[in-house]
Coordinates of C-alpha atoms in Angstrom, one line a residue:
M1 CA 63.4 16.6 -51.8
S2 CA 66.1 15.4 -49.7
A3 CA 67.0 16.8 -46.4
V4 CA 70.2 18.4 -47.8
L5 CA 68.4 20.1 -50.8
D6 CA 65.8 21.3 -48.3
H7 CA 68.4 22.7 -46.1
H8 CA 69.8 25.0 -48.8
S9 CA 66.5 26.1 -50.2
H10 CA 65.5 27.1 -46.8
D11 CA 68.5 28.8 -45.9
H12 CA 67.8 31.0 -49.1
D13 CA 64.1 31.9 -47.7
H14 CA 65.4 32.5 -44.3
D15 CA 67.6 35.1 -45.7
H16 CA 64.9 36.9 -47.7
H17 CA 61.8 36.4 -45.7
A18 CA 62.4 36.4 -42.0
P19 CA 61.3 39.9 -40.6
T20 CA 64.0 41.2 -37.8
G21 CA 63.6 43.4 -34.7
W22 CA 60.6 43.9 -32.7
R23 CA 58.2 43.5 -35.9
R24 CA 59.1 39.9 -36.2
W25 CA 57.6 39.2 -32.7
V26 CA 54.9 41.9 -32.7
F27 CA 53.5 41.2 -36.2
A28 CA 54.5 37.3 -35.9
T29 CA 52.5 34.9 -38.4
N30 CA 55.2 32.3 -38.4
H31 CA 54.0 29.3 -36.4
K32 CA 57.6 28.8 -34.7
D33 CA 57.8 32.3 -33.6
I34 CA 54.3 32.4 -32.1
G35 CA 55.1 29.1 -30.5
T36 CA 58.0 30.6 -28.8
L37 CA 56.2 33.6 -27.6
Y38 CA 53.4 31.2 -26.0
L39 CA 56.4 29.3 -24.3
L40 CA 57.9 32.3 -23.0
F41 CA 54.4 33.6 -21.9
A42 CA 53.7 30.6 -20.2
F43 CA 56.9 30.5 -18.4
A44 CA 56.6 34.0 -16.9
M45 CA 53.1 33.1 -15.6
L46 CA 54.5 29.9 -14.3
M47 CA 57.0 31.9 -12.2
F48 CA 54.4 34.5 -11.3
G49 CA 51.9 31.6 -10.2
G50 CA 54.6 29.9 -8.4
V51 CA 55.6 33.3 -6.5
L52 CA 51.9 33.3 -5.1
A53 CA 52.1 29.5 -4.1
L54 CA 55.3 30.2 -2.3
G55 CA 53.3 33.0 -0.3
I56 CA 50.7 30.4 0.4
R57 CA 53.5 28.0 1.8
A58 CA 55.3 30.6 3.7
E59 CA 52.2 31.4 5.7
L60 CA 51.5 27.7 6.4
F61 CA 55.1 26.9 7.3
Q62 CA 54.1 27.1 11.1
P63 CA 50.6 27.2 12.8
G64 CA 49.4 30.7 13.7
L65 CA 49.1 33.8 11.3
Q66 CA 52.8 35.0 10.2
L67 CA 52.8 36.9 6.8
V68 CA 49.5 37.3 5.4
N69 CA 45.8 37.9 6.8
P70 CA 43.2 35.2 5.7
E71 CA 41.7 37.5 3.0
L72 CA 45.1 37.8 1.3
F73 CA 45.6 34.2 1.7
N74 CA 42.3 33.5 -0.2
Q75 CA 43.4 35.9 -2.9
L76 CA 46.7 34.1 -3.2
T77 CA 45.1 30.5 -3.6
T78 CA 42.5 31.9 -6.0
M79 CA 45.1 33.8 -8.1
H80 CA 47.4 30.9 -7.9
G81 CA 45.1 28.4 -9.5
L82 CA 43.6 30.6 -12.6
I83 CA 47.0 31.9 -13.5
M84 CA 48.5 28.3 -13.4
V85 CA 45.6 26.8 -15.3
F86 CA 44.7 29.5 -17.9
G87 CA 48.0 31.4 -17.9
A88 CA 50.8 28.6 -17.7
I89 CA 49.6 25.0 -18.4
M90 CA 47.3 25.9 -21.3
P91 CA 49.2 28.4 -23.1
A92 CA 52.4 26.2 -22.9
F93 CA 50.6 23.3 -24.6
V94 CA 49.3 25.8 -27.3
G95 CA 53.1 26.7 -27.9
F96 CA 54.1 23.0 -28.0
A97 CA 51.1 22.6 -30.8
N98 CA 52.2 25.7 -32.8
W99 CA 55.9 24.7 -32.9
M100 CA 55.5 20.9 -33.5
I101 CA 52.2 20.3 -35.6
P102 CA 53.0 21.9 -38.9
L103 CA 56.6 20.4 -38.4
Q104 CA 55.0 16.8 -37.7
I105 CA 52.5 16.6 -40.4
G106 CA 54.7 18.6 -43.1
A107 CA 52.6 21.6 -43.3
A108 CA 54.2 25.1 -44.6
D109 CA 52.4 26.8 -41.3
M110 CA 49.3 26.9 -39.5
A111 CA 46.1 27.3 -41.4
F112 CA 45.0 30.8 -40.1
A113 CA 48.4 32.6 -39.5
R114 CA 47.0 36.2 -38.5
M115 CA 44.2 34.5 -36.2
N116 CA 47.3 32.7 -34.8
N117 CA 49.1 36.1 -34.0
L118 CA 45.7 37.4 -32.4
S119 CA 45.1 34.4 -30.3
F120 CA 48.6 34.9 -28.8
W121 CA 48.4 38.6 -28.2
L122 CA 44.9 38.5 -26.4
M123 CA 46.6 36.7 -23.9
I124 CA 48.9 39.6 -22.7
P125 CA 46.1 41.9 -21.3
A126 CA 44.3 38.9 -19.8
G127 CA 47.2 37.9 -17.9
L128 CA 48.0 41.6 -17.1
M129 CA 44.7 42.0 -15.9
L130 CA 44.7 38.6 -13.8
A131 CA 48.0 39.8 -12.2
G132 CA 47.0 43.1 -11.9
S133 CA 43.9 42.4 -9.9
F134 CA 45.8 42.5 -6.5
F135 CA 46.2 46.4 -6.9
M136 CA 42.3 46.8 -7.4
P137 CA 40.2 48.1 -4.5
G138 CA 39.5 45.1 -2.1
G139 CA 42.4 43.2 -3.6
A140 CA 42.2 40.3 -6.0
P141 CA 39.2 37.6 -6.2
A142 CA 39.5 35.3 -3.4
A143 CA 36.7 32.9 -4.1
G144 CA 38.9 30.1 -5.0
W145 CA 40.0 29.1 -8.7
T146 CA 36.5 27.6 -9.2
L147 CA 34.9 30.9 -8.8
Y148 CA 31.9 29.4 -6.8
A149 CA 28.9 31.5 -6.0
P150 CA 27.7 33.2 -3.7
L151 CA 31.3 34.3 -2.8
T152 CA 31.7 35.6 -6.4
L153 CA 28.6 37.6 -5.8
Q154 CA 30.5 39.2 -2.8
M155 CA 33.7 40.2 -4.2
G156 CA 35.1 43.7 -5.1
P157 CA 35.7 45.1 -8.8
S158 CA 38.7 42.8 -9.3
M159 CA 36.0 39.8 -9.6
D160 CA 34.8 41.7 -13.0
A161 CA 38.4 42.3 -14.0
G162 CA 38.9 38.3 -13.3
I163 CA 35.6 37.5 -15.4
F164 CA 36.9 39.6 -18.3
A165 CA 40.2 38.1 -18.3
L166 CA 38.7 34.5 -18.4
H167 CA 36.7 35.7 -21.3
I168 CA 39.6 36.8 -23.1
L169 CA 41.6 33.6 -22.5
G170 CA 38.5 31.7 -23.6
A171 CA 38.4 33.5 -27.1
S172 CA 42.1 32.9 -27.4
S173 CA 41.6 29.2 -26.8
I174 CA 38.8 28.9 -29.0
M175 CA 40.7 30.4 -31.8
G176 CA 43.9 28.5 -31.3
S177 CA 41.6 25.4 -31.3
I178 CA 40.1 26.2 -34.6
N179 CA 43.2 26.9 -36.0
I180 CA 44.7 23.5 -34.9
I181 CA 41.7 21.4 -36.0
V182 CA 41.8 23.0 -39.6
T183 CA 45.6 22.7 -39.9
I184 CA 45.5 19.2 -38.7
L185 CA 42.6 18.0 -41.3
N186 CA 43.4 20.1 -44.2
M187 CA 47.2 20.5 -44.2
R188 CA 48.8 17.1 -43.7
A189 CA 51.3 16.0 -46.4
P190 CA 49.9 13.9 -48.9
G191 CA 50.1 10.1 -47.8
M192 CA 49.7 11.0 -44.1
T193 CA 46.4 9.3 -43.3
L194 CA 44.8 10.1 -39.7
M195 CA 45.9 6.7 -38.5
K196 CA 49.5 7.6 -39.7
M197 CA 49.6 11.0 -37.7
P198 CA 51.9 11.2 -34.7
M199 CA 50.4 10.9 -31.3
F200 CA 51.1 14.5 -30.2
V201 CA 48.9 15.7 -33.5
W202 CA 46.1 13.2 -32.6
T203 CA 46.1 14.3 -28.8
W204 CA 46.0 17.9 -29.8
L205 CA 43.2 17.3 -32.4
I206 CA 41.1 15.7 -29.7
T207 CA 42.0 18.5 -27.0
A208 CA 41.0 21.3 -29.8
Y209 CA 37.5 19.7 -30.0
L210 CA 37.3 19.6 -26.1
L211 CA 38.3 23.3 -26.0
I212 CA 35.6 24.4 -28.5
A213 CA 33.1 22.3 -26.6
V214 CA 33.6 23.4 -23.3
M215 CA 35.1 27.0 -23.0
P216 CA 31.7 28.5 -24.0
V217 CA 30.2 26.8 -21.1
L218 CA 32.7 28.5 -18.9
A219 CA 31.9 32.0 -20.6
G220 CA 28.2 31.1 -19.9
A221 CA 28.7 30.5 -16.3
I222 CA 30.7 33.5 -15.6
T223 CA 28.4 35.9 -17.6
M224 CA 25.6 34.7 -15.6
T225 CA 28.0 35.6 -12.4
L226 CA 28.4 39.0 -14.1
T227 CA 24.8 39.6 -14.6
D228 CA 24.0 38.6 -10.8
R229 CA 26.4 41.1 -9.8
H230 CA 25.4 43.9 -11.9
F231 CA 22.2 43.5 -13.6
G232 CA 19.7 42.3 -11.0
T233 CA 19.5 38.6 -12.0
S234 CA 19.3 35.5 -9.6
F235 CA 21.0 32.7 -11.3
F236 CA 23.3 32.0 -8.4
N237 CA 21.6 34.3 -5.7
P238 CA 19.5 32.2 -3.2
A239 CA 17.9 35.6 -2.0
G240 CA 16.2 35.9 -5.5
G241 CA 15.3 32.3 -6.0
G242 CA 18.8 31.3 -7.8
D243 CA 20.6 28.2 -6.8
P244 CA 24.6 28.2 -6.1
V245 CA 24.7 24.4 -6.6
M246 CA 23.6 25.1 -10.4
Y247 CA 26.8 27.2 -10.8
Q248 CA 29.0 24.1 -9.7
H249 CA 27.2 22.0 -12.0
I250 CA 27.9 24.4 -15.1
F251 CA 31.4 24.9 -14.0
W252 CA 32.3 21.3 -13.5
F253 CA 30.6 20.4 -16.7
F254 CA 33.5 22.7 -18.2
G255 CA 36.0 22.0 -15.3
H256 CA 36.3 18.1 -15.9
P257 CA 36.9 18.2 -19.8
E258 CA 39.4 21.1 -18.8
V259 CA 41.5 18.7 -16.7
Y260 CA 41.9 16.3 -19.7
I261 CA 42.7 19.4 -22.0
M262 CA 45.6 19.8 -19.8
I263 CA 46.6 16.1 -19.8
L264 CA 46.0 14.9 -23.2
P265 CA 48.8 16.9 -25.1
A266 CA 51.2 15.6 -22.2
F267 CA 50.2 12.2 -23.1
G268 CA 51.1 12.9 -26.8
I269 CA 54.5 14.3 -25.8
I270 CA 55.4 11.0 -23.6
S271 CA 54.4 8.9 -26.7
H272 CA 57.1 10.4 -28.7
I273 CA 59.8 10.4 -26.2
I274 CA 59.3 6.8 -24.8
P275 CA 59.6 5.0 -28.1
A276 CA 62.6 7.2 -29.1
F277 CA 64.6 6.4 -25.9
S278 CA 63.5 2.7 -25.8
R279 CA 64.5 2.4 -29.5
K280 CA 61.4 0.7 -30.4
R281 CA 58.0 1.6 -32.2
L282 CA 55.1 2.7 -29.8
F283 CA 53.3 -0.4 -28.7
G284 CA 49.4 -0.3 -29.6
Y285 CA 49.2 3.0 -31.5
A286 CA 45.7 2.4 -32.8
S287 CA 44.7 1.4 -29.3
M288 CA 46.5 4.6 -28.0
V289 CA 44.4 6.8 -30.5
Y290 CA 41.1 5.1 -29.3
A291 CA 42.0 5.2 -25.6
T292 CA 42.7 9.3 -26.1
G293 CA 39.1 9.5 -27.7
S294 CA 37.4 7.4 -25.2
I295 CA 39.1 9.5 -22.3
A296 CA 37.8 12.6 -24.1
I297 CA 34.1 11.4 -24.4
L298 CA 34.1 9.8 -20.8
S299 CA 35.3 13.4 -19.8
F300 CA 31.7 14.7 -20.3
I301 CA 30.0 12.4 -18.2
V302 CA 31.9 12.6 -14.8
W303 CA 31.6 16.3 -13.9
A304 CA 29.6 15.9 -10.6
H305 CA 32.0 13.7 -8.8
H306 CA 33.3 17.0 -7.9
M307 CA 30.2 17.3 -5.9
F308 CA 29.2 14.3 -3.9
T309 CA 28.8 16.6 -0.7
T310 CA 26.2 19.0 -2.2
G311 CA 23.1 16.9 -1.4
M312 CA 23.2 14.7 -4.7
P313 CA 20.5 11.8 -4.6
V314 CA 22.2 8.2 -4.1
T315 CA 21.4 7.3 -7.7
G316 CA 23.4 10.2 -8.9
Q317 CA 26.6 9.5 -6.6
L318 CA 26.5 5.9 -8.0
F319 CA 26.4 7.1 -11.7
F320 CA 29.1 9.4 -11.4
M321 CA 31.2 7.0 -9.2
Y322 CA 31.1 4.3 -11.7
A323 CA 31.5 6.7 -14.7
T324 CA 34.8 8.1 -12.9
M325 CA 36.0 4.7 -12.4
L326 CA 35.6 3.7 -15.8
I327 CA 38.2 6.7 -17.1
A328 CA 40.8 4.5 -15.5
V329 CA 40.4 1.9 -18.1
P330 CA 41.5 4.0 -21.2
T331 CA 44.1 5.7 -19.1
G332 CA 45.4 2.3 -18.0
V333 CA 45.6 1.2 -21.6
K334 CA 48.1 3.9 -22.3
V335 CA 49.9 3.5 -19.1
F336 CA 50.6 -0.2 -20.0
N337 CA 51.2 0.6 -23.6
W338 CA 54.1 3.1 -22.4
I339 CA 55.4 0.0 -20.3
A340 CA 55.1 -2.5 -23.1
T341 CA 56.9 0.0 -25.4
M342 CA 59.9 0.3 -22.8
W343 CA 59.7 -3.6 -22.0
K344 CA 63.0 -5.1 -23.4
G345 CA 63.9 -2.0 -25.3
S346 CA 67.4 -0.5 -25.6
M347 CA 66.7 2.2 -23.1
T348 CA 69.1 5.2 -22.4
F349 CA 67.9 7.9 -19.8
E350 CA 68.9 11.1 -21.3
T351 CA 66.9 14.0 -19.6
P352 CA 63.8 13.9 -21.8
M353 CA 63.5 10.1 -21.0
L354 CA 64.0 10.9 -17.4
F355 CA 61.4 13.2 -17.3
A356 CA 59.2 10.9 -19.3
V357 CA 59.9 8.1 -16.8
G358 CA 59.4 10.3 -13.8
F359 CA 56.1 11.3 -15.5
L360 CA 54.7 7.8 -15.8
F361 CA 55.6 7.0 -11.9
V362 CA 54.1 10.2 -10.7
F363 CA 51.1 10.4 -12.8
T364 CA 50.4 7.0 -12.1
M365 CA 50.3 7.7 -8.4
G366 CA 48.1 10.9 -8.9
G367 CA 45.7 8.8 -11.1
F368 CA 45.4 6.2 -8.3
T369 CA 44.7 8.9 -5.7
G370 CA 41.9 10.2 -8.0
L371 CA 40.5 6.7 -8.3
I372 CA 40.3 6.7 -4.5
L373 CA 38.5 10.0 -4.8
S374 CA 35.9 8.5 -7.1
V375 CA 34.6 6.4 -4.3
A376 CA 31.5 8.6 -3.0
P377 CA 31.7 7.5 0.6
V378 CA 35.6 8.1 0.7
D379 CA 35.3 11.5 -1.1
T380 CA 32.8 12.6 1.6
Q381 CA 35.4 12.3 3.9
L382 CA 38.2 13.8 1.9
Q383 CA 36.2 16.5 0.2
D384 CA 38.0 20.0 0.2
G385 CA 40.8 18.6 2.2
Y386 CA 44.6 18.6 1.3
Y387 CA 44.3 14.9 -0.1
V388 CA 42.5 16.5 -3.0
V389 CA 45.4 18.9 -3.3
A390 CA 47.9 16.3 -3.3
H391 CA 46.0 14.4 -6.2
F392 CA 45.4 17.3 -8.5
H393 CA 49.2 18.6 -8.0
Y394 CA 50.2 15.1 -8.9
V395 CA 48.4 14.9 -12.0
L396 CA 49.0 18.7 -13.0
V397 CA 52.6 19.4 -11.8
A398 CA 54.0 15.8 -12.4
G399 CA 51.8 15.1 -15.2
S400 CA 51.5 18.3 -17.4
L401 CA 54.6 20.2 -16.2
Y402 CA 56.8 17.0 -16.2
A403 CA 55.6 16.2 -19.7
M404 CA 56.3 19.8 -20.9
F405 CA 59.8 19.8 -19.3
A406 CA 60.4 16.3 -21.3
G407 CA 59.1 17.8 -24.4
F408 CA 61.4 20.9 -24.1
Y409 CA 64.6 18.7 -23.7
Y410 CA 63.7 16.5 -26.5
W411 CA 62.7 19.2 -29.1
V412 CA 64.8 22.3 -28.0
P413 CA 67.9 20.9 -30.2
K414 CA 65.4 21.4 -33.1
W415 CA 64.0 24.6 -32.0
T416 CA 67.5 26.3 -31.2
G417 CA 70.1 24.2 -33.0
V418 CA 72.1 23.5 -30.1
M419 CA 72.1 20.7 -27.5
Y420 CA 71.0 21.6 -23.8
N421 CA 73.5 20.7 -21.0
E422 CA 73.1 17.2 -20.2
T423 CA 74.4 17.3 -16.7
R424 CA 72.4 20.5 -15.8
G425 CA 69.3 18.7 -17.3
K426 CA 69.7 15.9 -15.0
I427 CA 70.2 17.9 -11.9
H428 CA 66.8 19.9 -13.0
F429 CA 65.2 16.6 -13.0
W430 CA 66.4 15.2 -9.9
W431 CA 66.1 18.4 -7.9
S432 CA 62.6 19.0 -9.2
L433 CA 61.4 15.1 -8.7
I434 CA 63.0 14.9 -5.1
S435 CA 61.3 18.6 -4.1
F436 CA 58.0 17.8 -5.7
N437 CA 57.5 14.6 -3.5
I438 CA 58.6 16.4 -0.5
T439 CA 56.2 19.0 -1.3
F440 CA 53.0 17.1 -2.1
F441 CA 53.6 13.5 -0.6
P442 CA 53.1 14.8 3.0
M443 CA 49.5 16.6 1.8
H444 CA 47.9 13.2 1.5
F445 CA 48.6 12.5 5.2
L446 CA 47.4 16.1 6.1
G447 CA 44.2 15.3 4.0
L448 CA 43.7 11.8 5.5
A449 CA 44.0 13.5 8.8
G450 CA 41.5 16.2 8.3
M451 CA 43.0 19.5 7.3
P452 CA 40.8 21.5 5.0
R453 CA 42.4 23.3 2.0
R454 CA 42.3 27.3 1.8
Y455 CA 42.7 27.7 5.5
A456 CA 45.5 30.3 6.6
D457 CA 45.7 28.8 9.9
Y458 CA 45.7 25.2 11.4
P459 CA 46.0 23.5 14.7
M460 CA 49.3 21.9 15.9
Q461 CA 48.9 18.4 14.8
F462 CA 49.4 19.2 11.4
A463 CA 52.6 21.4 11.8
D464 CA 55.4 19.1 10.8
F465 CA 54.0 17.8 7.5
N466 CA 53.1 21.4 6.7
M467 CA 56.7 22.5 7.4
W468 CA 58.1 19.7 5.0
A469 CA 55.7 20.9 2.3
S470 CA 56.7 24.3 2.6
V471 CA 60.4 23.5 2.5
G472 CA 59.8 21.3 -0.7
A473 CA 57.8 24.1 -2.3
F474 CA 60.7 26.5 -2.2
A475 CA 63.3 23.9 -3.2
F476 CA 61.0 23.1 -6.2
G477 CA 60.5 26.8 -7.0
I478 CA 64.4 27.3 -6.9
A479 CA 64.7 24.3 -9.3
Q480 CA 62.8 26.2 -11.8
V481 CA 64.8 29.3 -11.6
Y482 CA 67.9 27.1 -12.0
F483 CA 66.2 25.5 -15.3
F484 CA 65.7 29.0 -16.7
L485 CA 69.0 30.5 -15.9
F486 CA 71.3 27.3 -16.7
V487 CA 69.6 25.4 -19.1
V488 CA 67.0 27.8 -20.9
L489 CA 69.1 31.0 -21.6
P490 CA 72.2 29.1 -22.7
V491 CA 70.4 27.4 -25.5
M492 CA 68.3 30.5 -26.3
R493 CA 71.7 32.2 -26.8
G494 CA 73.0 29.4 -28.8
V495 CA 75.6 28.3 -26.3
G496 CA 76.5 24.8 -26.5
E497 CA 77.2 21.8 -28.7
K498 CA 75.6 22.3 -32.2
A499 CA 72.5 19.7 -32.7
S500 CA 72.5 17.6 -35.8
A501 CA 69.3 17.4 -37.8
K502 CA 68.2 14.2 -36.0
P503 CA 70.2 14.5 -32.5
W504 CA 68.1 11.3 -31.0
E505 CA 69.1 8.1 -33.1
A506 CA 65.8 6.4 -32.8
A507 CA 63.4 9.4 -33.1
E508 CA 60.7 9.1 -35.5
G509 CA 58.8 11.9 -37.3
L510 CA 59.0 14.5 -40.2
E511 CA 60.4 17.2 -37.5
W512 CA 63.8 15.3 -37.6
E513 CA 64.0 15.5 -41.4
V514 CA 64.5 19.3 -41.4
P515 CA 67.9 20.9 -40.4
S516 CA 68.4 22.0 -36.7
P517 CA 67.6 24.7 -35.9
A518 CA 64.4 24.2 -38.0
P519 CA 64.5 27.0 -40.8
F520 CA 62.1 30.0 -40.8
H521 CA 60.0 28.5 -43.7
T522 CA 59.6 24.6 -43.9
F523 CA 57.7 22.2 -46.0
E524 CA 56.9 25.1 -48.6
T525 CA 56.5 22.1 -51.0
P526 CA 54.8 19.1 -49.4
P527 CA 57.2 16.5 -48.6
K528 CA 56.9 13.1 -50.2
L529 CA 56.3 10.4 -47.7
D530 CA 57.4 7.0 -47.1
A531 CA 55.0 4.2 -46.2
T532 CA 55.1 5.1 -42.4
A533 CA 54.4 8.7 -43.1
T534 CA 57.7 9.5 -40.5
R535 CA 60.1 10.2 -43.3
V536 CA 60.8 12.3 -46.4
I537 CA 61.9 10.1 -49.6
G538 CA 63.8 12.1 -52.0

């Protein structure tokens, strides 16, 4: 089956089977359409969560209470966290999975097409419920994104809406994960063994197992919170003999693997882009697969490093400290392999590669600050301060978000059939990189100086760094508006130079064997693969 024949047969399919109008999107069962819906929803939530973040930074621009009262400030911090994690980062990676996994493994579609549709549309009411909680009596939940008891037991009705929304989002994640696992294990093209799968497929296979393992744990924790609130139980209520620290254990048993759920697919994306623009094969493929699996397994035994100040016995502190440090080993393997891939490669720096190298630099910084926080006595000083805020934004924004931008620029020619504007892409990269560091780098110093997080006011000695952080945050937000208006919209409208089937000369993988834009139906007949499982042979 040659790429040319493929092109003609699929054009025919495209004419006869692609639904049109609103029905195409509402009843979508095609993996590409559902992937697009996920990505658009995630970007909308990113913008909404970003507006909440700018509300936080506007208040912290100067000492004193300027714009919002402390109660609304805590609502902003809580909803910013929930919306960014569950509404932006996770759905965006599921969007990438929907788009790319069938293309990369030579499958016709996802295994359960209608369940795929349902798992997306569940997110809309959940997202609306989270966003609408600001308009409920007493305002939005204000217990922090971790929803710690006993604060959650004292919130108004919006807390129940938040719990319901998280249940729905969790159900969506579990359905999406089952779909991804079944698709990868059962629908690979003949000849594509597990150890020949693309790294993005591997990272998502492992991520999907993580999601299935930990989303029910979160569901249990928030259901217990719900029964404490309304049905007279005392799981977390000390007045009835409950224990708020038990909530922290259950939440972080979910929460720490969740951190890796939000970064492993990013590792997969970066593992495609760095080889393509270094014009070399990925260094140490097998070790990358084993490192990903190791990270996933270790993520289950480190949860209490979030809890060093809860009165944990020293033995427990030592265990969680060493286990946390151990995760640096497989993560370091990945970083060294990426650097080894670039070593003596014929590198060029188009926008995807810029974001990939930016990811490498800034994510590694975030990883090192995490290593510092793993040291129990140090963490005791820095706990719940701005150093922690700086650390996880370096990992999540410069990690997950930069990898998504890299993936967008890398694959958008395949999605839309047109090349993005390279100059605008580079403007977006440098603007984002500089403003991100202006925002979050000063927070390390604020944390070292003792500024606690989630406070609406602060003494004068923190004023200068907070001012810089707020200026950087607004600049970063405007950069993403620029990205949408001047990069995303033009390619969605088909404005730009037409993309060839393989716009990046050294890119490998089955996705580059189909025309650009990828036809509505691809690989209806399983492709015959070459020995590397990266090319179709005719």
